[in-house]
Coordinates of C-alpha atoms in Angstrom, one line a residue:
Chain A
X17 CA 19.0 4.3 2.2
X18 CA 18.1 7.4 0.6
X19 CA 14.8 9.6 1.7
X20 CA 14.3 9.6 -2.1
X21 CA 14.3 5.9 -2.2
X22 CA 12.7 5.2 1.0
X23 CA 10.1 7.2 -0.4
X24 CA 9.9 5.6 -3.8
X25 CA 9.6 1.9 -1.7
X26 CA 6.9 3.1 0.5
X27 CA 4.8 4.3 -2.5
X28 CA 5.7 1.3 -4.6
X29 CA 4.5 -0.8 -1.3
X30 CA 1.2 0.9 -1.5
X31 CA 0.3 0.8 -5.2
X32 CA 1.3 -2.4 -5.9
X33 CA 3.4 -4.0 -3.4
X34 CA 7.3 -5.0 -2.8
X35 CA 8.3 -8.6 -3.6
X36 CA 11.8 -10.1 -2.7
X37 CA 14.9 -8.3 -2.1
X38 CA 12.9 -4.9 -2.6
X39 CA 10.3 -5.7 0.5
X40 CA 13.1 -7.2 2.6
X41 CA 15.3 -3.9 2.0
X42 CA 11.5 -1.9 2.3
X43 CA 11.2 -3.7 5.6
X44 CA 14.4 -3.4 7.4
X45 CA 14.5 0.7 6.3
X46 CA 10.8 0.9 7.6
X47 CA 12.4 -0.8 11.1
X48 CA 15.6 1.5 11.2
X49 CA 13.9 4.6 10.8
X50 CA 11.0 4.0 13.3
X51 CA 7.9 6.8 13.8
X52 CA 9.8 8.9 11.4
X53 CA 9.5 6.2 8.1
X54 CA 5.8 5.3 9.9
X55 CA 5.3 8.8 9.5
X56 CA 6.1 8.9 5.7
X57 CA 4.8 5.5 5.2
X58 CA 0.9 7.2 7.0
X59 CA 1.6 10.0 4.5
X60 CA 1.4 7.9 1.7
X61 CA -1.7 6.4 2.8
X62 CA -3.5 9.8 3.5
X63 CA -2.5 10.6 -0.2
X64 CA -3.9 7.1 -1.5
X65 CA -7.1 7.4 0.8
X66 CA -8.0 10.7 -0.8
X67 CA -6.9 9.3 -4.4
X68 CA -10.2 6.9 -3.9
X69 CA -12.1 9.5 -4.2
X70 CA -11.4 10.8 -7.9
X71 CA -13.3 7.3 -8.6
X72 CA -16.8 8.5 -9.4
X73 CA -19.2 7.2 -6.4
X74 CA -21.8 4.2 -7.3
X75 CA -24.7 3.0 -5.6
X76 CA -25.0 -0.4 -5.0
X77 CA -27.6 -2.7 -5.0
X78 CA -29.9 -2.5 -2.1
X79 CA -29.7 -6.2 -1.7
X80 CA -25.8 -5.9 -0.4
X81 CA -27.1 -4.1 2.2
X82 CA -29.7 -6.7 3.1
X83 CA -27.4 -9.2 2.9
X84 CA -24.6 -7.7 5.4
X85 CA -27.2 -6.2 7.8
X86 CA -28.2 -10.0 8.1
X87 CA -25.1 -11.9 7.9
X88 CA -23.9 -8.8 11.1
X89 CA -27.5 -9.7 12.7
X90 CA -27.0 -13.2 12.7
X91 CA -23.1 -12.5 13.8
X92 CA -24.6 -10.8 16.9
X93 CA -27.2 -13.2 17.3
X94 CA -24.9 -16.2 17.5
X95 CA -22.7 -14.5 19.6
X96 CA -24.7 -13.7 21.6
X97 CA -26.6 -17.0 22.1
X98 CA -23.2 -18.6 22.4
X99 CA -22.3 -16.8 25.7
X100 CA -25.5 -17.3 27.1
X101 CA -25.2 -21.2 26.4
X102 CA -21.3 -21.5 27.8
X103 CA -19.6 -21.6 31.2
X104 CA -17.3 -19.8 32.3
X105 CA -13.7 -20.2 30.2
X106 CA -15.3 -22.0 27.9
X107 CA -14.6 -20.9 24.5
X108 CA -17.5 -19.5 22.1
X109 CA -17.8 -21.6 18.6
X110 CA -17.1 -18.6 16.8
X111 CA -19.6 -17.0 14.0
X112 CA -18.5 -16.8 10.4
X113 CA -18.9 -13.2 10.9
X114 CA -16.6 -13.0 14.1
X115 CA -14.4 -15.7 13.7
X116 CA -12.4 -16.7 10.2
X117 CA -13.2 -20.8 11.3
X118 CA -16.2 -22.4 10.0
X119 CA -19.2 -23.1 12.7
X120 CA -19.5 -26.4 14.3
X121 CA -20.2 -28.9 12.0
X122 CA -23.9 -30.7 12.6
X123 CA -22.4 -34.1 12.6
X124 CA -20.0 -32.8 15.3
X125 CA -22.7 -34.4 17.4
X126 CA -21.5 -38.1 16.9
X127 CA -18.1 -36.7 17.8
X128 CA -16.3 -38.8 20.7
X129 CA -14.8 -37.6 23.9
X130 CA -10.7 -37.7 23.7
X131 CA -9.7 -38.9 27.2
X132 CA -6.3 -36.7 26.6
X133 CA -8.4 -33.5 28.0
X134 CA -12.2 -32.1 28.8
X135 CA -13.6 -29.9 26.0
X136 CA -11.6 -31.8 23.4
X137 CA -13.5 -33.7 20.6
X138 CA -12.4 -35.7 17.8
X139 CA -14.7 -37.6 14.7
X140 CA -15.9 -41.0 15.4
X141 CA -13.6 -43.1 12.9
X142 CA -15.3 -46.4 14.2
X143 CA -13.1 -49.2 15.4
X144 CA -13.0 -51.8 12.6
X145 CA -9.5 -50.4 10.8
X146 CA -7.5 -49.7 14.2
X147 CA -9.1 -52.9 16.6
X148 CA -5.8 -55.4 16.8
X149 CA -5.7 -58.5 18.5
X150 CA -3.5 -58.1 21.1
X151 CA -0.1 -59.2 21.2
X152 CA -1.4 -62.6 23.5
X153 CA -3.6 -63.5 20.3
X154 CA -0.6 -63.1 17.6
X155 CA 0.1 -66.9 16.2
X156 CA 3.2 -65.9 15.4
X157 CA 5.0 -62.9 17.3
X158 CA 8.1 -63.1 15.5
X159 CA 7.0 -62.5 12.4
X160 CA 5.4 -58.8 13.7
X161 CA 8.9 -58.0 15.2
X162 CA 10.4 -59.0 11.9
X163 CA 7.6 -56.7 9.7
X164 CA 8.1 -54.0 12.7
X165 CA 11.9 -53.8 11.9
X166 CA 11.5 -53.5 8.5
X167 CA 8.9 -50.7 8.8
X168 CA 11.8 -49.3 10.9
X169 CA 14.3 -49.5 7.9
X170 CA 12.1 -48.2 5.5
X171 CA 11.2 -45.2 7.6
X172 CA 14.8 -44.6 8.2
X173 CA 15.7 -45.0 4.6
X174 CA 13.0 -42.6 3.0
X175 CA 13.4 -40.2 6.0
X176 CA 17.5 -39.6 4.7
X177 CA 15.9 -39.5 1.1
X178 CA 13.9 -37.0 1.9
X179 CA 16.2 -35.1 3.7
X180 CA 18.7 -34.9 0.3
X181 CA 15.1 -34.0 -1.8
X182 CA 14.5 -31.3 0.8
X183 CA 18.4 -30.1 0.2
X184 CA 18.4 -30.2 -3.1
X185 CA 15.4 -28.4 -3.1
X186 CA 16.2 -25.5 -1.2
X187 CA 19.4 -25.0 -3.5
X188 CA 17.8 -24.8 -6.3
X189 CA 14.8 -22.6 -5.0
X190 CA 18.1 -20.3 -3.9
X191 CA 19.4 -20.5 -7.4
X192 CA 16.5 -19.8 -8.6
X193 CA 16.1 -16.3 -6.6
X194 CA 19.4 -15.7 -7.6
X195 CA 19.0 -15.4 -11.2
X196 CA 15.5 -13.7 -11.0
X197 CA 17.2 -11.0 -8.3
X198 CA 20.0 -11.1 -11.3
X199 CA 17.1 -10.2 -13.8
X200 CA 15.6 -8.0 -11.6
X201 CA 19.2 -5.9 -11.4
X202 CA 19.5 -6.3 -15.5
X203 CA 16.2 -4.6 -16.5
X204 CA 17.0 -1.9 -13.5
X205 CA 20.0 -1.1 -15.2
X206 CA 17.9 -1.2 -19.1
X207 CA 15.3 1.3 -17.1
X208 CA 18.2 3.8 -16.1
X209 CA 20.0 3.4 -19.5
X210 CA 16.9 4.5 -21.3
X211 CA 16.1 7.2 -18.5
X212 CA 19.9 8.6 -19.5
X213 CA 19.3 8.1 -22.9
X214 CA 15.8 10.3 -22.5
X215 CA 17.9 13.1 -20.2
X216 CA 20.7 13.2 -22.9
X217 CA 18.4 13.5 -25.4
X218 CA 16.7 16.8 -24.0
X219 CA 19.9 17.8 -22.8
X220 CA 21.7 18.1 -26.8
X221 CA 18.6 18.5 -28.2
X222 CA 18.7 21.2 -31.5
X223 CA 15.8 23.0 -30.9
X224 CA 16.3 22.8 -26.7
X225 CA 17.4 25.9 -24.7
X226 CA 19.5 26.1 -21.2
X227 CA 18.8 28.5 -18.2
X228 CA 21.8 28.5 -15.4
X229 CA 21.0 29.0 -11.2
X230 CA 23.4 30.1 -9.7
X231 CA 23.9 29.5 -6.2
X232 CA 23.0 32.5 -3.2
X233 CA 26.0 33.6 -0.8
X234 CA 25.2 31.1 1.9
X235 CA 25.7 28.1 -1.2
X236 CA 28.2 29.8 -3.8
X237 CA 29.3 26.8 -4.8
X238 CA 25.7 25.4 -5.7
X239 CA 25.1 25.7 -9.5
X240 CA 22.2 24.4 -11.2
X241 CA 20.9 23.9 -15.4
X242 CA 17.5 23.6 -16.3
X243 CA 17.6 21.8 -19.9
X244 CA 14.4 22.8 -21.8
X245 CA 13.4 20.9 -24.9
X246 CA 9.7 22.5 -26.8
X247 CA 10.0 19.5 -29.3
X248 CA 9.2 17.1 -26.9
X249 CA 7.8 19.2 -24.6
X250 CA 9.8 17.8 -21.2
X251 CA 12.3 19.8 -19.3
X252 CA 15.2 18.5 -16.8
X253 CA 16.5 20.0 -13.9
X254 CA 20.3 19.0 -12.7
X255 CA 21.8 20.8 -9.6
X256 CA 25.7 20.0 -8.7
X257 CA 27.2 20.6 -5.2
X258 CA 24.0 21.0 -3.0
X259 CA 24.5 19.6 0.4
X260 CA 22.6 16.6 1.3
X261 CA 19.3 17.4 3.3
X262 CA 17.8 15.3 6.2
X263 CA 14.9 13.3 5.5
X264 CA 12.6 16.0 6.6
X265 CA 13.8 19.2 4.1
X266 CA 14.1 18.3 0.5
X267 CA 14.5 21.2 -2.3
X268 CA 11.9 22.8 -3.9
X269 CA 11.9 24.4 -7.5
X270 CA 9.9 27.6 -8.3
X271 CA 9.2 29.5 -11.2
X272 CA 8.8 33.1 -10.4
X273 CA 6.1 35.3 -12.8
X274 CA 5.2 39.0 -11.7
X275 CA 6.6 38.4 -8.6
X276 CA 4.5 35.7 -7.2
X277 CA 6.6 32.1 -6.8
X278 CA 4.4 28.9 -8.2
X279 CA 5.8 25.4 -7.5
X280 CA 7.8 23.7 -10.2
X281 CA 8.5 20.6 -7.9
X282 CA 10.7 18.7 -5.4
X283 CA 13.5 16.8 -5.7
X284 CA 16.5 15.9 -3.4
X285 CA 20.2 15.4 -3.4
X286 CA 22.3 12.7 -3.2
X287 CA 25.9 10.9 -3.3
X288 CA 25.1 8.9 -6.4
X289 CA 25.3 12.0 -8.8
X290 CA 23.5 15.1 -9.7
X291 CA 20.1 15.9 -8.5
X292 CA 17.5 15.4 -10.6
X293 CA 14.3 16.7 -11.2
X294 CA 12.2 15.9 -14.6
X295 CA 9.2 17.7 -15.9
X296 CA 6.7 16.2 -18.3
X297 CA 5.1 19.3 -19.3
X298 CA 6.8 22.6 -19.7
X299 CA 3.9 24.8 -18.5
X300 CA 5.1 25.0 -15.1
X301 CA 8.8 27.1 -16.2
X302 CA 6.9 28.8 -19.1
X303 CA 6.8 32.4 -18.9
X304 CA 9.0 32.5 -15.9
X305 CA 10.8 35.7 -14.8
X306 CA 13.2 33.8 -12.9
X307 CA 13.6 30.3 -11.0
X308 CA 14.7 29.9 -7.8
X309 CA 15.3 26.6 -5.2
X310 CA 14.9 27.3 -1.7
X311 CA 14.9 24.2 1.4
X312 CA 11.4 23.3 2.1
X313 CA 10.2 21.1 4.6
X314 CA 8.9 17.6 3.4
X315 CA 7.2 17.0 1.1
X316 CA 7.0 20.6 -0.4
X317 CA 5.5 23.9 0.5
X318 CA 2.6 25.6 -1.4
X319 CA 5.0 29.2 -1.3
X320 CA 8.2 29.4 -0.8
X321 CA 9.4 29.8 3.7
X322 CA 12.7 28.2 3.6
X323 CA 16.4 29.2 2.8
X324 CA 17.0 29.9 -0.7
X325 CA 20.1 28.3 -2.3
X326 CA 19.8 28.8 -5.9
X327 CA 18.3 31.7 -8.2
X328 CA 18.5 31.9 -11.9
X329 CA 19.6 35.5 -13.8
X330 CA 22.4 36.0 -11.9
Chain C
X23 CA -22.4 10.5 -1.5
X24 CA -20.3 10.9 1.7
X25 CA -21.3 12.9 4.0
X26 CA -19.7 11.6 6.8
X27 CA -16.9 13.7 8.7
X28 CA -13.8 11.5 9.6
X29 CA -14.6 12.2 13.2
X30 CA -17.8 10.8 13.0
X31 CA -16.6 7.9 10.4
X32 CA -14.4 7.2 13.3
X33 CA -16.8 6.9 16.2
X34 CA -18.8 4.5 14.5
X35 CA -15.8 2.2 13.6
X36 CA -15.0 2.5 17.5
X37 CA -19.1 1.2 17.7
X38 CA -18.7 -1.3 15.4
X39 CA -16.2 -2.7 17.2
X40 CA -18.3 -3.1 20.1
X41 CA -21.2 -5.0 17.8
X42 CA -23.4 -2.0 17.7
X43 CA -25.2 -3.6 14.0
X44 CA -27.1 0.8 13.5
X45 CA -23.5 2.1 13.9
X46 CA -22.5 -0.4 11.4
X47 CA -26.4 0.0 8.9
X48 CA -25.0 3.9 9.9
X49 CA -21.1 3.7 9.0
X50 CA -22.0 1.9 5.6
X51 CA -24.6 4.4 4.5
X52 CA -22.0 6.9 4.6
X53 CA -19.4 5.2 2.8
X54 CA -20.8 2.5 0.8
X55 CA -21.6 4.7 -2.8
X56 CA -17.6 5.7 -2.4
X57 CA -16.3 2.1 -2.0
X58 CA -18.5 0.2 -4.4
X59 CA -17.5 3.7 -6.6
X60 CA -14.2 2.6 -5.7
X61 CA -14.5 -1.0 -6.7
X62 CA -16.2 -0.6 -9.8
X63 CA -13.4 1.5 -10.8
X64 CA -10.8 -1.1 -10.3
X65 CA -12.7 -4.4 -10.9
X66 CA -15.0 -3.2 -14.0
X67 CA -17.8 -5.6 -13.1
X68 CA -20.3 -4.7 -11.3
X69 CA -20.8 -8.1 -9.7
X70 CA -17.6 -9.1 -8.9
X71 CA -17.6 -5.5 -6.9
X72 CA -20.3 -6.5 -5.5
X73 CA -18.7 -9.7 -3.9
X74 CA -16.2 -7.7 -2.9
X75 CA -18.0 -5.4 -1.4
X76 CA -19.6 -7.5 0.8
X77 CA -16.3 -9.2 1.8
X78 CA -14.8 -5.4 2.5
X79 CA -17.2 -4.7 4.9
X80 CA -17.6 -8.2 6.5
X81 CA -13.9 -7.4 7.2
X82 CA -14.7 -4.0 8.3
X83 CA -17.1 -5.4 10.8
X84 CA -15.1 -8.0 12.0
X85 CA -11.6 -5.6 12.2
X86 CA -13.1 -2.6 13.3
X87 CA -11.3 -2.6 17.0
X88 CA -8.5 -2.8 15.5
X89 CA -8.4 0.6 13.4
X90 CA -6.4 2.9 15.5
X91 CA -7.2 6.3 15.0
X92 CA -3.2 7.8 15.7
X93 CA -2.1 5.6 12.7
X94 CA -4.2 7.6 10.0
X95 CA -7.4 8.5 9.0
X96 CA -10.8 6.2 8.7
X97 CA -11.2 6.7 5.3
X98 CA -7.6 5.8 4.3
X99 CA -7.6 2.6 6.7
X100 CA -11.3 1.5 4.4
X101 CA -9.2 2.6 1.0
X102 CA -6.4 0.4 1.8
X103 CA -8.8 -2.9 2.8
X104 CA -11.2 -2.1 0.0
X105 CA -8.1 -1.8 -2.8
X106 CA -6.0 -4.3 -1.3
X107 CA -9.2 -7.1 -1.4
X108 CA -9.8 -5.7 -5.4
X109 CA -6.3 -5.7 -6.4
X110 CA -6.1 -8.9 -5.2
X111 CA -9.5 -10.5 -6.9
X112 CA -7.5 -9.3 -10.1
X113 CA -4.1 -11.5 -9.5
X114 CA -4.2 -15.2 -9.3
X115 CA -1.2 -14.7 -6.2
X116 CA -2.8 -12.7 -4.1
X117 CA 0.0 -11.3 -3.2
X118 CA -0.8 -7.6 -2.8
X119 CA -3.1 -7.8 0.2
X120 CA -0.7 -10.8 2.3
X121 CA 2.2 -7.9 1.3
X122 CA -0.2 -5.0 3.2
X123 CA -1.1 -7.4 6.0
X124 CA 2.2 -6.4 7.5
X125 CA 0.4 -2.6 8.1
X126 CA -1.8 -4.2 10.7
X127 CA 1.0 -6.2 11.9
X128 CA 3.2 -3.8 13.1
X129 CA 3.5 -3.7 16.9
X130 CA 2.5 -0.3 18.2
X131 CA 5.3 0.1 20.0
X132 CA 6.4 1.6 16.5
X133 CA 3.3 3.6 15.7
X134 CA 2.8 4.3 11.6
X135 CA 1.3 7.7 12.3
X136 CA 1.9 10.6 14.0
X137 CA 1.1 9.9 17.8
X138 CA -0.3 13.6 18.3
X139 CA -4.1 13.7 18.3
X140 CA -5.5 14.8 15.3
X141 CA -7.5 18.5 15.2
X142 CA -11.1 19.1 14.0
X143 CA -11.4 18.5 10.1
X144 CA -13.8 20.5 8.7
X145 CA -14.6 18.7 5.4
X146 CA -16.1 15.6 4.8
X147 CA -15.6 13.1 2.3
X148 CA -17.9 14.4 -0.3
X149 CA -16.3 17.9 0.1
X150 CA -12.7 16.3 -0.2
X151 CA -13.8 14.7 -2.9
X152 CA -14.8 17.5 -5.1
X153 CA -10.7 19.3 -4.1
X154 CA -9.3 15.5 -5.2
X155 CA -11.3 16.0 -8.5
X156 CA -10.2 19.5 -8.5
X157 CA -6.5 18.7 -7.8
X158 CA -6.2 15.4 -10.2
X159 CA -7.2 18.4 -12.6
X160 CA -4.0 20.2 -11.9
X161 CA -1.7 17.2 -12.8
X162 CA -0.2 16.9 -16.3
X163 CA -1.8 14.4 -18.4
X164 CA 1.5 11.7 -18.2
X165 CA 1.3 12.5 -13.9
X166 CA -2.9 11.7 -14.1
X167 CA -2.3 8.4 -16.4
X168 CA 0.4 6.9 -14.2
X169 CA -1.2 7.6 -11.4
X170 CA -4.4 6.3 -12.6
X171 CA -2.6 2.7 -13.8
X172 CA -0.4 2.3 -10.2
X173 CA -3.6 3.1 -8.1
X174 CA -6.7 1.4 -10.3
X175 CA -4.8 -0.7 -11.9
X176 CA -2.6 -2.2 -9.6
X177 CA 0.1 -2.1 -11.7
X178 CA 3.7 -1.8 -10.3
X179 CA 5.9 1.0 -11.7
X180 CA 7.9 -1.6 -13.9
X181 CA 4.4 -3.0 -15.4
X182 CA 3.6 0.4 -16.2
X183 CA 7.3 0.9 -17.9
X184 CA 7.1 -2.0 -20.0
X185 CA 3.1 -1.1 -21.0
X186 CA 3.8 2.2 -21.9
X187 CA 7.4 2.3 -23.0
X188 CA 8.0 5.1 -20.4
X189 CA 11.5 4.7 -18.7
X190 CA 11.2 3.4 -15.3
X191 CA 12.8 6.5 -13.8
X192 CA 10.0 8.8 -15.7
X193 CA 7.7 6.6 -14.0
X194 CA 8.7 6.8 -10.6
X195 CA 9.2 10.4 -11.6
X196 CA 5.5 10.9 -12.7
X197 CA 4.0 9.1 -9.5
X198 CA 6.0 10.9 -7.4
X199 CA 5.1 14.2 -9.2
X200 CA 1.2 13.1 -8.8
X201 CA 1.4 12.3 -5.2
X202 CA 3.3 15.7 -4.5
X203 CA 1.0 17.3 -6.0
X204 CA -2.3 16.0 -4.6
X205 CA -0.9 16.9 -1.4
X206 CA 0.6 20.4 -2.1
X207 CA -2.7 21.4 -3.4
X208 CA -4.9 19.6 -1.0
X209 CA -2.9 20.7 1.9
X210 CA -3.9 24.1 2.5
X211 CA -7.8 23.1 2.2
X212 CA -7.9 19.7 4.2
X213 CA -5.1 21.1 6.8
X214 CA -2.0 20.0 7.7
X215 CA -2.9 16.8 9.6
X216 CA -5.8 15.5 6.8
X217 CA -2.4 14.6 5.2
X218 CA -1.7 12.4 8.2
X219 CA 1.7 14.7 7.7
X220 CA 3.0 16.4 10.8

C-alpha cells in the first residue's frame, strides 16, 4: 500500500472509523509496517488531540463533579472493604467503578452451594420442576425409553436443520458483503470520476493559466504544470517522472516571494499516474516569484532543508 | 481553562491508576472545562454531554494504568476516549468506538508511538490552545469546514462527499491539507515530539 493511502486510512480510522474491506486492508498495513505505521497512526492522534481544542472550553455543572468524586469514593471504599473482608486468592466482587460486572446481587444470599467447586454459587431454582421419581418408581419404564428415543430423533432432526439454516445463512450474509463491497467500489469509482471531471475542468478552463517546473540537474527528467483557474478560484498541481519516495520523505511545494519560500503543500508520487496536489484557494501561489518542490521529510517542513527537484522559470 | 502541562497531566493519570481519588478531583479540574467544551461541541446538548461526561471520566478512572505514556500524549489518549464515547452516543451502531478499541488492544510488542522518551513541553493546554485557534485560522475556509464535519461531526469522508457535493478526492484532499497544516504551523511552537512525530 501506498504512504499516501496508508495515510488517508489511518486518518479516516480516526475521524470516523474503517468498516469492512477498508479496516481489514487498514489492519493488515498497520501490522506490516510495524513502529513505523504506529508512528504515523500516533501522529494522527497528536494532530486530533490538539484539534479538541479549537472547541471553545465549557464549564460544567458542579454537580458532575459531585457525582464522580462520589461514585470514585465509593469505588475506593468498596474496594477497599472488599480486601479487608476476603482471604487470600479469593476474588474481590468488583465495584461498578472498578469492574464493568454488576455488584453482588442482595438476594445472592439465598444462593446455594454448587458441589462442582468451593467459591461457586448458583440461584436457588427450588426443587419442584426438576424432582423425578426415580427410575424404581416409573409404572411403566418402557414408555420413558420410548419418549427418550424420540427426544433423541427430534434433537438429531432439528440439529441437521439447523445446520442447512446456519449454511444458508452464512451464504447469503457473504452475498450480501459482496454486493455492498461491489457498491462500495461503484461510488469509489463515481467519486474519482467527478474528481477527473473537477481537475479537467481547471485544467481547459478559458480564463485558467499554466506555469511549467522544470526539473533540477540531479532530476532532468522531472517536469511538473501547475494549472491555475481565478474563476473558480482552485489550482492543481501535476508532476510526471518523479521517483517514488520512502514513506518518510514526501514532496513539498513552495511558492517563492522576495526570496523567502512559504509552503504551498505536500503531496507524493506514485505508480498509479501523475502526482497530484489540489489547492482550494489560490492565495498560497499568488504573487509568487517562482515555485519550487524540494524532498522534505514527512509530513512537511515549515522552510525548505531537502533536495530540490523542481523549479519553475527555467 | 487548562492549565495543566502534559507532564503533569500524565503524573496524575499514573496516580489515578493507583486509586489516588485528589489526583483524580486534581486531573479533572484541569481538564474537565476542555472535554465537556469538547462534548458540547459534538453532542449539542448540554445534558447528554453531561452523561457523557461522567461516563468519560468513569472510564478514565477505571483505564488510567493503562495509558502509556511512549504511545502519545495524555491529552490526545482523553480526546480519543471522550470523542469516541460522543461519536458514538450519536450513531445507533456504535461502531466508531468498538472500531478504536483496537488502539488499546495492540500488544506492545508493536508500540503505536515513538519508543524514545519524550522531552520537556513547555506549553500547556490552554497555551496550545490559543496556537490551535491560531492555526485553524490559517486554513482555507473548504480545509476548516471539512475538518470541522470529519472531527465534530463524525462524519466519514464519503458522508461529507455526498452532504456537500465535494468530490471524494477533494475531500480527502481538504482533510489532508487541514491536518498538514495544523502540524506544520504548530510544529515549530509545540516542538517536534508535541506532534508525537519523531
Amino acid at each position: 500500500m501506498e504512504a499516501d493511502r496508508f495515510q488517508e486510512l489511518c486518518e479516516e480510522f480516526l475521524l470516523s472509523g474503517l468498516e469492512g474491506e477498508e479496516l481489514r486492508a487498514f489492519r493488515e498495513e498497520l501490522d506490516r509496517r510495524g513502529a513505523e505505521g504506529g508512528r504515523i497512526l500516533d501522529r494522527t492522534m497528536e494532530a486530533m488531540g490538539l484539534l479538541a481544542l479549537s472547541a471553545p472550553p465549557v464549564d460544567p455543572p458542579p454537580a458532575l463533579r459531585e457525582r464522580l468524586m462520589a461514585e470514585v469514593g465509593a469505588g475506593t471504599e468498596r474496594r477497599g472493604e472488599s480486601a479487608e473482608g476476603s482471604g487470600a486468592g479469593s476474588t474481590p466482587t468488583g465495584p461498578s467503578l472498578v469492574e464493568d460486572a454488576p455488584a453482588e446481587p442482595a438476594s445472592a444470599g439465598a444462593a446455594r452451594r454448587d458441589p462442582s467447586g468451593p467459591g461457586h454459587e448458583r440461584p436457588d431454582i427450588g426443587h419442584s420442576r426438576l424432582d423425578r421419581p426415580s427410575p424404581a418408581d416409573a409404572p411403566y419404564p418402557w414408555v420413558r425409553s420410548i419418549l427418550l428415543a424420540a427426544a433423541i430423533v427430534a434433537a438429531v432432526v432439528l440439529g441437521a436443520w439447523n445446520v442447512n439454516l446456519q449454511s444458508d445463512l452464512s451464504e447469503r450474509t457473504a452475498a450480501l458483503e459482496e454486493a455492498q463491497q461491489e457498491l462500495e467500489a461503484v461510488d469509489t469509482l463515481r467519486q474519482e470520476l467527478a474528481t477527473l471531471r473537477e481537475d479537467l475542468g481547471t485544467i481547459v478552463s478559458p480564463t485558467g493559466s499554466v506555469i511549467s517546473l522544470t526539473g533540477t540537474e540531479t532530476r532532468p527528467d522531472a517536469r511538473a504544470r501547475v494549472f491555475v483557474d481565478p474563476q473558480t478560484g482552485r489550482a492543481l498541481i501535476l508532476a510526471f517522472d518523479l521517483p517514488i519516495l520512502t514513506a518518510e520523505s514526501l514532496y513539498q511545494l513552495w511558492a517563492i516571494r522576495d526570496g523567502e519560500p512559504f509552503s504551498v503543500g505536500t503531496f507524493t508520487a506514485t505508480e498509479e499516474g501523475p502526482a497530484r496536489l489540489e489547492l482550494d484557494s489560490l492565495d498560497p501561489v499568488a504573487g509568487a516569484d517562482l515555485l519550487a518542490v524540494t524532498i522534505e521529510p514527512a509530513p512537511g517542513q515549515p522552510a525548505p532543508t531537502g533536495e530540490m527537484v523542481l523549479i519553475s522559470g527555467q | 481553562m487548562t492549565q495543566a502541562s502534559p507532564e503533569q497531566l500524565a503524573a496524575w493519570i499514573q496516580r489515578m491508576a493507583a486509586q489516588d481519588e485528589r489526583a483524580f478531583a486534581e486531573f479533572y479540574d484541569a481538564t474537565s472545562a476542555s472535554v465537556f467544551g469538547l462534548l458540547v461541541r459534538i453532542l449539542k446538548d448540554r445534558t447528554q454531554a453531561e452523561e457523557v461526561a461522567q461516563e468519560v471520566y468513569l472510564q478514565l478512572w477505571r483505564k488510567a494504568g493503562s495509558f502509556d505514556p511512549e504511545r502519545g500524549s495524555p491529552w490526545s489518549w482523553v480526546v480519543v476516549m471522550a470523542r469516541s464515547r460522543a461519536i458514538d452516543a450519536t450513531r445507533s451502531d456504535r461502531s466508531y468506538g468498538s472500531a478504536l478499541s483496537d488502539l488499546e488492544a495492540r500488544p506492545t510488542a508493536q508500540p503505536l508511538g515513538n519508543p524514545t522518551p519524550r522531552p520537556d513541553r513547555a506549553a500547556d493546554l490552554s497555551e496550545q490552545r490559543e496556537l490551535v485557534q491560531g492555526a485553524m485560522e490559517s486554513l482555507t475556509e473548504p480545509q476548516r469546514e471539512t475538518i470541522q464535519a470529519a472531527f465534530f461531526e463524525g462524519w466519514s469522508h464519503r458522508e461529507i462527499a455526498k452532504r456537500t457535493g465535494v468530490p471524494l478526492g477533494t475531500v480527502k484532499g481538504r482533510v489532508r491539507g487541514a491536518l498538514a497544516t495544523l502540524e506544520n504551523v504548530l510544529r515549530p511552537q509545540l516542538g517536534e515530539q508535541s506532534m508525537g512525530g519523531d
